[in-house]
């Protein structure tokens, strides 16, 4: 939906909802013997529950022209997802057993994720003498939150060379699963100028400063297993030249 508020201002929004039903295929274990297997070999259990994913994306864009040379753009996106993990088979043994089987564990449970992006940009054109400038100034904010609460249960080993399906998991326990909270807050500030020195000579200069804070927390012990704070500056510089040849006819 797009709303033209006035001749210089436009507001657009978009909403998307998606529901997916699928079966997780864990692939082949990371052992050398897997290279001997056919590409269609599956070591999952067809009888286990499927997984379901519900995701909603909400986006809006606000654009305003102050004049023919200056404009402002704001964008926002929120992506919300809920995963009901029906079954995910995990190979917890790094090697094969002597009889060609691999030990398995199955996980199930909910996972929620939220991702937010907020962008503001100011674009302008102006001249300094005979040199033309195209300036872009922007601020970008990003937040990510992920929460998992998977329970685990042992599943009978399976022979990777001659698989027999139909195994059922034992009792699910939180001690065999995964439960954690992960998050990150990022901010980026950038400036860019496309300088038109000559009709066939352009110079692009810019820089960006980023700051990121991320964390990972074990939901069971209520302790942080990872805390990171990172800052960095990046810059770019480039030229674009072109030669125009004029043909002459006699």
CSV table of C-alpha atoms in Angstrom, one decimal:
chain,number,residue,atom,x,y,z
A,1,UNK,CA,0.0,0.0,0.0
A,2,UNK,CA,1.3,3.4,-1.0
A,3,UNK,CA,0.0,6.7,0.4
A,4,UNK,CA,0.9,9.9,-1.4
A,5,UNK,CA,0.6,12.3,1.5
A,6,UNK,CA,1.4,15.4,-0.7
A,7,UNK,CA,3.4,16.2,-3.8
A,8,UNK,CA,6.7,15.7,-1.9
A,9,UNK,CA,6.0,13.0,0.6
A,10,UNK,CA,5.2,9.3,0.0
A,11,UNK,CA,4.6,6.5,2.6
A,12,UNK,CA,4.7,2.9,1.5
A,13,UNK,CA,4.1,-0.2,3.6
A,14,UNK,CA,4.2,-4.0,3.0
A,15,UNK,CA,3.2,-6.9,5.1
A,16,UNK,CA,4.0,-10.6,4.4
A,17,UNK,CA,3.0,-13.7,6.3
A,18,UNK,CA,4.4,-17.1,5.5
A,19,UNK,CA,3.8,-20.6,7.0
A,20,UNK,CA,6.1,-23.5,6.1
A,21,UNK,CA,5.7,-27.2,6.9
A,22,UNK,CA,8.9,-29.1,6.3
A,23,UNK,CA,11.0,-32.0,7.5
A,24,UNK,CA,14.6,-31.3,8.7
A,25,UNK,CA,17.2,-33.4,6.9
A,26,UNK,CA,20.4,-33.4,8.9
A,27,UNK,CA,22.5,-34.5,6.0
A,28,UNK,CA,25.3,-37.0,6.3
A,29,UNK,CA,27.7,-37.1,9.3
A,30,UNK,CA,31.1,-35.6,9.0
A,31,UNK,CA,33.0,-38.8,8.6
A,32,UNK,CA,35.1,-39.9,5.7
A,33,UNK,CA,32.8,-42.9,5.0
A,34,UNK,CA,30.0,-40.5,4.0
A,35,UNK,CA,31.9,-39.9,0.7
A,36,UNK,CA,31.1,-43.5,-0.2
A,37,UNK,CA,27.3,-42.9,0.1
A,38,UNK,CA,24.8,-42.0,-2.7
A,39,UNK,CA,23.7,-38.4,-2.8
A,40,UNK,CA,20.1,-39.3,-2.0
A,41,UNK,CA,21.0,-41.2,1.2
A,42,UNK,CA,19.0,-40.0,4.2
A,43,UNK,CA,19.7,-40.9,7.8
A,44,UNK,CA,16.6,-39.2,9.2
A,45,UNK,CA,13.4,-40.9,10.4
A,46,UNK,CA,10.4,-40.4,8.1
A,47,UNK,CA,8.0,-41.3,11.0
A,48,UNK,CA,9.1,-38.3,13.2
A,49,UNK,CA,7.1,-35.1,13.4
A,50,UNK,CA,7.6,-32.4,10.8
A,51,UNK,CA,8.6,-28.8,11.7
A,52,UNK,CA,6.5,-25.7,11.3
A,53,UNK,CA,7.6,-22.1,10.7
A,54,UNK,CA,5.5,-19.0,10.9
A,55,UNK,CA,7.1,-15.7,9.9
A,56,UNK,CA,5.7,-12.2,9.5
A,57,UNK,CA,7.6,-9.4,7.8
A,58,UNK,CA,6.4,-5.7,8.2
A,59,UNK,CA,8.1,-3.0,6.2
A,60,UNK,CA,7.5,0.7,5.7
A,61,UNK,CA,9.3,3.4,3.7
A,62,UNK,CA,8.9,7.2,4.1
A,63,UNK,CA,10.3,9.5,1.4
A,64,UNK,CA,10.2,13.3,1.5
A,65,UNK,CA,11.7,15.8,-0.9
A,66,UNK,CA,12.7,19.1,0.7
A,67,UNK,CA,13.6,20.5,-2.8
A,68,UNK,CA,14.8,19.3,-6.1
A,69,UNK,CA,18.2,18.8,-4.6
A,70,UNK,CA,17.6,17.5,-1.1
A,71,UNK,CA,15.6,14.5,0.0
A,72,UNK,CA,15.1,12.2,3.0
A,73,UNK,CA,14.3,8.5,3.2
A,74,UNK,CA,13.4,6.4,6.2
A,75,UNK,CA,12.9,2.7,6.2
A,76,UNK,CA,11.9,0.1,8.8
A,77,UNK,CA,11.6,-3.7,8.7
A,78,UNK,CA,10.5,-6.1,11.4
A,79,UNK,CA,10.8,-9.9,10.8
A,80,UNK,CA,9.2,-12.1,13.5
A,81,UNK,CA,9.5,-15.8,13.2
A,82,UNK,CA,8.2,-18.7,15.4
A,83,UNK,CA,9.7,-22.2,14.7
A,84,UNK,CA,8.1,-25.4,16.1
A,85,UNK,CA,10.9,-27.9,15.6
A,86,UNK,CA,9.3,-31.2,15.2
A,87,UNK,CA,12.5,-33.2,15.0
A,88,UNK,CA,16.1,-32.5,14.2
A,89,UNK,CA,18.6,-35.4,14.3
A,90,UNK,CA,22.0,-34.6,15.7
A,91,UNK,CA,25.1,-36.9,15.3
A,92,UNK,CA,26.8,-36.6,18.6
A,93,UNK,CA,29.6,-39.1,17.9
A,94,UNK,CA,32.5,-37.9,15.8
A,95,UNK,CA,33.2,-41.4,14.3
A,96,UNK,CA,31.4,-44.4,13.2
A,97,UNK,CA,30.9,-47.4,15.4
A,98,UNK,CA,32.6,-50.7,14.4
A,99,UNK,CA,29.4,-52.1,12.8
A,100,UNK,CA,29.0,-49.0,10.5
A,101,UNK,CA,26.4,-47.2,12.7
A,102,UNK,CA,26.4,-43.7,13.9
A,103,UNK,CA,25.0,-42.5,17.3
A,104,UNK,CA,22.0,-40.1,17.1
A,105,UNK,CA,20.1,-37.6,19.2
A,106,UNK,CA,16.9,-35.9,18.2
A,107,UNK,CA,15.9,-32.4,19.2
A,108,UNK,CA,12.5,-30.8,19.3
A,109,UNK,CA,10.9,-27.6,20.8
A,110,UNK,CA,10.2,-23.9,20.1
A,111,UNK,CA,12.4,-21.2,18.8
A,112,UNK,CA,11.5,-17.5,18.5
A,113,UNK,CA,13.4,-14.8,16.6
A,114,UNK,CA,13.0,-11.1,16.1
A,115,UNK,CA,15.0,-8.9,13.7
A,116,UNK,CA,14.5,-5.1,13.4
A,117,UNK,CA,16.2,-2.7,11.0
A,118,UNK,CA,15.8,1.1,11.0
A,119,UNK,CA,17.4,3.2,8.3
A,120,UNK,CA,17.5,7.0,7.8
A,121,UNK,CA,19.2,8.6,4.8
A,122,UNK,CA,19.7,12.2,3.7
A,123,UNK,CA,20.6,12.8,0.1
A,124,UNK,CA,21.7,16.1,-1.4
A,125,UNK,CA,23.2,17.7,-4.5
A,126,UNK,CA,25.2,20.9,-4.6
A,127,UNK,CA,28.1,22.6,-6.4
A,128,UNK,CA,31.4,24.1,-5.2
A,129,UNK,CA,32.5,26.1,-8.2
A,130,UNK,CA,32.5,23.9,-11.2
A,131,UNK,CA,32.5,20.7,-9.2
A,132,UNK,CA,29.2,18.9,-8.5
A,133,UNK,CA,28.6,16.9,-5.3
A,134,UNK,CA,26.2,14.0,-4.6
A,135,UNK,CA,26.2,13.6,-0.8
A,136,UNK,CA,24.6,10.7,1.1
A,137,UNK,CA,24.4,10.7,4.9
A,138,UNK,CA,22.9,7.7,6.7
A,139,UNK,CA,22.3,6.1,10.1
A,140,UNK,CA,21.3,2.4,10.4
A,141,UNK,CA,20.1,0.6,13.5
A,142,UNK,CA,19.8,-3.2,13.8
A,143,UNK,CA,18.6,-5.4,16.6
A,144,UNK,CA,18.4,-9.2,16.7
A,145,UNK,CA,16.9,-11.5,19.3
A,146,UNK,CA,16.9,-15.3,19.2
A,147,UNK,CA,15.5,-17.6,21.9
A,148,UNK,CA,15.6,-21.4,21.8
A,149,UNK,CA,14.3,-24.1,24.1
A,150,UNK,CA,15.0,-27.5,22.6
A,151,UNK,CA,14.6,-30.8,24.5
A,152,UNK,CA,16.7,-33.8,23.4
A,153,UNK,CA,16.2,-37.6,23.4
A,154,UNK,CA,18.4,-40.5,22.4
A,155,UNK,CA,17.6,-42.2,19.1
A,156,UNK,CA,18.8,-45.7,18.1
A,157,UNK,CA,22.0,-45.7,16.0
A,158,UNK,CA,21.5,-46.2,12.3
A,159,UNK,CA,23.8,-48.0,9.8
A,160,UNK,CA,24.9,-45.4,7.2
A,161,UNK,CA,25.5,-48.1,4.5
A,162,UNK,CA,22.3,-50.1,5.0
A,163,UNK,CA,19.8,-47.9,7.0
A,164,UNK,CA,16.7,-49.4,8.5
A,165,UNK,CA,14.1,-46.8,9.5
A,166,UNK,CA,11.4,-46.8,12.1
A,167,UNK,CA,13.3,-46.0,15.3
A,168,UNK,CA,11.4,-43.9,18.0
A,169,UNK,CA,13.1,-41.5,20.4
A,170,UNK,CA,13.3,-42.2,24.1
A,171,UNK,CA,12.2,-39.8,26.8
A,172,UNK,CA,12.9,-36.1,26.0
A,173,UNK,CA,14.9,-34.2,28.5
A,174,UNK,CA,16.0,-30.6,28.8
A,175,UNK,CA,19.5,-31.8,29.9
A,176,UNK,CA,20.0,-33.3,26.4
A,177,UNK,CA,18.7,-30.2,24.6
A,178,UNK,CA,19.7,-26.7,23.9
A,179,UNK,CA,18.2,-23.6,25.6
A,180,UNK,CA,19.7,-20.1,25.1
A,181,UNK,CA,19.1,-16.5,24.3
A,182,UNK,CA,21.2,-14.6,21.7
A,183,UNK,CA,21.0,-10.9,20.9
A,184,UNK,CA,22.8,-8.1,19.1
A,185,UNK,CA,22.5,-4.4,18.8
A,186,UNK,CA,24.3,-2.7,16.0
A,187,UNK,CA,24.5,0.9,14.8
A,188,UNK,CA,26.2,2.2,11.6
A,189,UNK,CA,26.8,5.8,10.6
A,190,UNK,CA,28.1,6.6,7.1
A,191,UNK,CA,28.9,9.5,4.8
A,192,UNK,CA,29.5,9.3,1.1
A,193,UNK,CA,30.2,11.9,-1.7
A,194,UNK,CA,30.2,11.2,-5.4
A,195,UNK,CA,32.2,14.1,-6.8
A,196,UNK,CA,31.8,14.9,-10.5
A,197,UNK,CA,35.1,16.7,-11.3
A,198,UNK,CA,34.7,16.5,-15.1
A,199,UNK,CA,32.0,15.0,-17.3
A,200,UNK,CA,34.2,11.9,-17.7
A,201,UNK,CA,35.9,11.9,-14.3
A,202,UNK,CA,34.0,11.0,-11.1
A,203,UNK,CA,35.4,10.4,-7.6
A,204,UNK,CA,33.7,8.4,-4.9
A,205,UNK,CA,34.8,8.8,-1.3
A,206,UNK,CA,33.0,7.6,1.8
A,207,UNK,CA,33.4,6.2,5.3
A,208,UNK,CA,31.3,4.2,7.8
A,209,UNK,CA,31.6,3.7,11.5
A,210,UNK,CA,30.0,0.6,13.1
A,211,UNK,CA,29.4,-0.4,16.7
A,212,UNK,CA,28.1,-3.9,17.6
A,213,UNK,CA,27.2,-5.4,21.0
A,214,UNK,CA,26.3,-9.1,21.1
A,215,UNK,CA,25.5,-11.6,23.8
A,216,UNK,CA,24.7,-15.2,24.3
A,217,UNK,CA,23.1,-16.5,27.5
A,218,UNK,CA,22.4,-20.0,28.8
A,219,UNK,CA,18.8,-20.1,29.8
A,220,UNK,CA,19.2,-22.9,32.3
A,221,UNK,CA,22.1,-21.5,34.3
A,222,UNK,CA,21.1,-17.9,33.7
A,223,UNK,CA,24.7,-17.0,32.9
A,224,UNK,CA,26.2,-15.3,29.9
A,225,UNK,CA,28.5,-17.5,27.8
A,226,UNK,CA,29.5,-14.8,25.5
A,227,UNK,CA,29.7,-11.0,25.6
A,228,UNK,CA,31.3,-9.1,22.7
A,229,UNK,CA,31.6,-5.4,21.9
A,230,UNK,CA,33.1,-4.4,18.6
A,231,UNK,CA,33.8,-1.1,16.9
A,232,UNK,CA,35.3,-0.4,13.5
A,233,UNK,CA,35.7,2.2,10.8
A,234,UNK,CA,35.7,1.4,7.1
A,235,UNK,CA,36.4,3.8,4.2
A,236,UNK,CA,36.2,3.6,0.4
A,237,UNK,CA,37.7,5.5,-2.4
A,238,UNK,CA,37.3,5.0,-6.2
A,239,UNK,CA,37.3,6.8,-9.5
A,240,UNK,CA,35.3,6.3,-12.6
A,241,UNK,CA,36.7,7.7,-15.9
A,242,UNK,CA,35.3,7.3,-19.4
A,243,UNK,CA,36.6,8.5,-22.8
A,244,UNK,CA,34.2,9.6,-25.4
A,245,UNK,CA,35.4,9.4,-29.0
A,246,UNK,CA,33.7,11.5,-31.6
A,247,UNK,CA,33.6,10.0,-35.1
A,248,UNK,CA,34.3,12.2,-38.1
A,249,UNK,CA,32.8,11.5,-41.4
A,250,UNK,CA,34.5,12.8,-44.6
